[in-house]
Short mmCIF file of C-alpha atoms in Angstrom, two decimals:
data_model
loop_
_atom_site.label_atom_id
_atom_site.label_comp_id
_atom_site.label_asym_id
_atom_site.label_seq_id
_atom_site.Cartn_x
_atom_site.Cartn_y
_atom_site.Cartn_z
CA UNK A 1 0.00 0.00 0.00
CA UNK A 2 2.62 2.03 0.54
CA UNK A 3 3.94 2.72 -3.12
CA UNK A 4 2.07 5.39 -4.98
CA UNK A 5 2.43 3.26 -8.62
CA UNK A 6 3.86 6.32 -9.81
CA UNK A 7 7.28 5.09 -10.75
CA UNK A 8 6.07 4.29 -14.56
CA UNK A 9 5.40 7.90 -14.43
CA UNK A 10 8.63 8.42 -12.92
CA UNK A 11 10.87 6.42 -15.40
CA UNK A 12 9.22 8.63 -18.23
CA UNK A 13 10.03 11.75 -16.88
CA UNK A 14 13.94 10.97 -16.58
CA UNK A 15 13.71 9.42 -20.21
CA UNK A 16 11.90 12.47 -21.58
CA UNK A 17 14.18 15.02 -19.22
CA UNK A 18 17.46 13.01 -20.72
CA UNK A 19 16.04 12.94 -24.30
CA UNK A 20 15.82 16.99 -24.13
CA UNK A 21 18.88 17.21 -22.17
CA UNK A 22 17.91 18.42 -19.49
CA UNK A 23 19.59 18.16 -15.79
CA UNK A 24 16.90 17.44 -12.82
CA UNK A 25 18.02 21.06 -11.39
CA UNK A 26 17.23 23.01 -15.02
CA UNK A 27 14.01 21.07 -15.46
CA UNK A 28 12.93 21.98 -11.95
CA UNK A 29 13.57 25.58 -12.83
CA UNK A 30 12.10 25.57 -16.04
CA UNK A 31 8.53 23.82 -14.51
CA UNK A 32 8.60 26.05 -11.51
CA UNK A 33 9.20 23.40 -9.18
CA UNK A 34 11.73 22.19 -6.80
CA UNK A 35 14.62 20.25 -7.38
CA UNK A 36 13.88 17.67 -4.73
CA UNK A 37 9.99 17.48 -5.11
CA UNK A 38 11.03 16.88 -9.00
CA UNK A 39 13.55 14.18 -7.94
CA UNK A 40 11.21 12.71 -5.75
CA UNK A 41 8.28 12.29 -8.69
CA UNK A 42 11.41 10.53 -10.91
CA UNK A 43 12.06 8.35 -8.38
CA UNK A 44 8.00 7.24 -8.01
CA UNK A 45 7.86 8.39 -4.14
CA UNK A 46 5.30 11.31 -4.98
CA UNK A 47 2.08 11.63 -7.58
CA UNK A 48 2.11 15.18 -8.74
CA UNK A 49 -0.65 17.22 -9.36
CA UNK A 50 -2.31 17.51 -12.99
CA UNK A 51 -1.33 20.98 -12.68
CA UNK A 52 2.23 20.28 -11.79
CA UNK A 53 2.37 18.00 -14.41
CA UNK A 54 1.44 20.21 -16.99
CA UNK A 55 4.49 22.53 -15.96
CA UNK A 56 6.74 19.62 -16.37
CA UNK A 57 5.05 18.83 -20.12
CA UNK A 58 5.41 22.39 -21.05
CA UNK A 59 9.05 22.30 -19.91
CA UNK A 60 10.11 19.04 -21.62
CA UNK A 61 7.71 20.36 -24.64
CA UNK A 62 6.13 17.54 -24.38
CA UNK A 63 1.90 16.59 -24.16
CA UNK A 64 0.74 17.07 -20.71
CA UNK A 65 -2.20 14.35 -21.70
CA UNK A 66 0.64 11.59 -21.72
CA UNK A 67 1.95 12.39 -18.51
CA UNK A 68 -1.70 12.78 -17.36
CA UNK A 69 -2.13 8.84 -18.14
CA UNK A 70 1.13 7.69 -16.85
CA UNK A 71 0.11 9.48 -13.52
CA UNK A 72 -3.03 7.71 -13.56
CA UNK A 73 -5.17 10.96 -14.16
CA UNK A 74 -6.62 9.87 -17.22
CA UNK A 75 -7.85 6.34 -17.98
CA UNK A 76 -5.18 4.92 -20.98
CA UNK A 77 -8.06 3.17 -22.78
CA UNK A 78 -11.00 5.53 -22.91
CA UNK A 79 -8.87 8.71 -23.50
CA UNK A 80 -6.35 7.14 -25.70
CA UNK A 81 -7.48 8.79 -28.71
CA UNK A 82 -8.09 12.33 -27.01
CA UNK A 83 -4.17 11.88 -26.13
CA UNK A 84 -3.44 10.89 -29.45
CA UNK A 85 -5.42 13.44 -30.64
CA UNK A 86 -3.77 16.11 -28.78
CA UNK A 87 -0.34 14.90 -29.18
CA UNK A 88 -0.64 15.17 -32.78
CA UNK A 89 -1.97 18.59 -32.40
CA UNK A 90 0.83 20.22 -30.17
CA UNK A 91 3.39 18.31 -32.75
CA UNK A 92 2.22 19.95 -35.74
CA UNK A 93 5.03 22.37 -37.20
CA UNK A 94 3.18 24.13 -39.04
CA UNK A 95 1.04 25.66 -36.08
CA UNK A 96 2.14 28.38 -33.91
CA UNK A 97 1.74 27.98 -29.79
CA UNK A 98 -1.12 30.13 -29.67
CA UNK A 99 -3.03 28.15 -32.56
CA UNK A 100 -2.43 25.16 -31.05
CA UNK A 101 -3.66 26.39 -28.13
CA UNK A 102 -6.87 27.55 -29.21
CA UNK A 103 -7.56 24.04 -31.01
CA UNK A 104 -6.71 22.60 -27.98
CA UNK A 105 -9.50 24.43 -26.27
CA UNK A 106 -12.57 24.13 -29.18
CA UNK A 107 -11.23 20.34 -28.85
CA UNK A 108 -11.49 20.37 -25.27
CA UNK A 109 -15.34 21.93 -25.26
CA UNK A 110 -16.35 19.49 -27.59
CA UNK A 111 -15.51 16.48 -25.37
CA UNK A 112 -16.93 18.15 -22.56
CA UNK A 113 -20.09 19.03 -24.38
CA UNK A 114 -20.42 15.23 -25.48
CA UNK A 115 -19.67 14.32 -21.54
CA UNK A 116 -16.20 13.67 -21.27
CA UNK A 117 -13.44 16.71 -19.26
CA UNK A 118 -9.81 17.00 -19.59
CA UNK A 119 -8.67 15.28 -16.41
CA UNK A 120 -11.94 14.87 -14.99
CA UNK A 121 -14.38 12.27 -15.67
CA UNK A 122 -17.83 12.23 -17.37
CA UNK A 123 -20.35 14.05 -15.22
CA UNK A 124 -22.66 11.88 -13.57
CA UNK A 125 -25.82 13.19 -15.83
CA UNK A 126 -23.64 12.45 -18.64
CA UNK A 127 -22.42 9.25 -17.66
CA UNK A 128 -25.78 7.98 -17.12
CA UNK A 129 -26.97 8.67 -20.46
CA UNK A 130 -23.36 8.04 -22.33
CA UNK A 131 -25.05 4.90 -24.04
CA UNK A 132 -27.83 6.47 -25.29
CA UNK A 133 -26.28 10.53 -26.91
CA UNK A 134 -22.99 9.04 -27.62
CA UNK A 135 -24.07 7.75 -31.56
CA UNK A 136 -25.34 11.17 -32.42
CA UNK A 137 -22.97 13.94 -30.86
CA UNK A 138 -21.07 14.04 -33.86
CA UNK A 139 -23.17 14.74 -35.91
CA UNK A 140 -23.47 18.51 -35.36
CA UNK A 141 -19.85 18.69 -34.21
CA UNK A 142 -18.20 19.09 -37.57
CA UNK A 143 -18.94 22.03 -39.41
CA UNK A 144 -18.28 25.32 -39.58
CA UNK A 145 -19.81 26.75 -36.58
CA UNK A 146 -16.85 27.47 -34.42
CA UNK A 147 -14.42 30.28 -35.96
CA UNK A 148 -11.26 32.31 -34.35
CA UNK A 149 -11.72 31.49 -30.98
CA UNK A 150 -15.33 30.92 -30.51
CA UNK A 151 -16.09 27.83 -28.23
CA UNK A 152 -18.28 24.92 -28.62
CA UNK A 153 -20.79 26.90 -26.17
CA UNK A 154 -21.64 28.91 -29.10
CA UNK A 155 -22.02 25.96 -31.72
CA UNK A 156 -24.45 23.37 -29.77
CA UNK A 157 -25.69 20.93 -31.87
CA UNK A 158 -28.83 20.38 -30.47
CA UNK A 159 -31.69 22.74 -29.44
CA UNK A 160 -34.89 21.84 -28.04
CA UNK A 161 -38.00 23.98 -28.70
CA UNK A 162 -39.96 24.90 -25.58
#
């Protein structure tokens, strides 16, 4: 009971720190974080927070949705196409940060519109009925209702007269 089953998490974090070459101390400063609570999340003796964890993604320039997974945040099989999804997003060289950003974000009110959050799960309305809307949410989802950086709030599929 004692062991957190973070050390997966842990493993990938050296890798990806090594891969970008990286020493513990300059990836601590670059995530706002300390060197030992960093050390201690490599070596699987803490879980850190989603939010610390995105520091640590944005640092290594990597997706914050893969460490969200490895940390047990996300569940790997439901969400492994939203990762997927987003990890081919933030890779794209052709976008700038602050494009990717705001697909990230239409993308991310889309899922939550069709019931499922960004390191949250379905709400409990939603999951109830997750069987039932989950053939037809598409449908209105794919057009061109959503422009600059409108949200999904203001391109709802579905309205219901009185």
């Amino acid at each position: 009971m004692a062991s957190l089953n973070v050390g997966n998490l842990g493993e990938y974090l050296r890798e990806q720190r090594r891969n970008a070459q990286l020493s513990l101390r300059q990836l601590a400063d670059a995530a706002g974080v300390s060197n030992p609570y960093l050390s201690q999340i490599e070596r699987g003796l803490r879980k850190p927070s989603a939010e610390v964890l995105q520091q640590v993604a944005k640092a290594l320039r990597i997706s914050a949705e893969t460490l969200y997974v490895r940390a047990g945040i996300l569940d790997a099989e439901r969400d492994r196409d939203d990762v997927e999804t987003r990890a081919v997003l933030l890779a794209d060289p052709s976008l700038n940060e602050r494009q990717k950003q705001v697909l990230l974000q239409i993308y991310e009110s889309f899922r939550k519109e069709n019931g499922f959050g960004i390191g949250e799960p379905a709400t409990h309305e939603d999951a109830g009925n997750d069987e039932n809307g989950s053939g037809t949410a598409d449908e209105g989802t794919g057009g061109t209702a959503v422009r600059g950086t409108r949200t999904a709030d203001d391109a709802g599929p579905r309205r219901t007269a009185g």
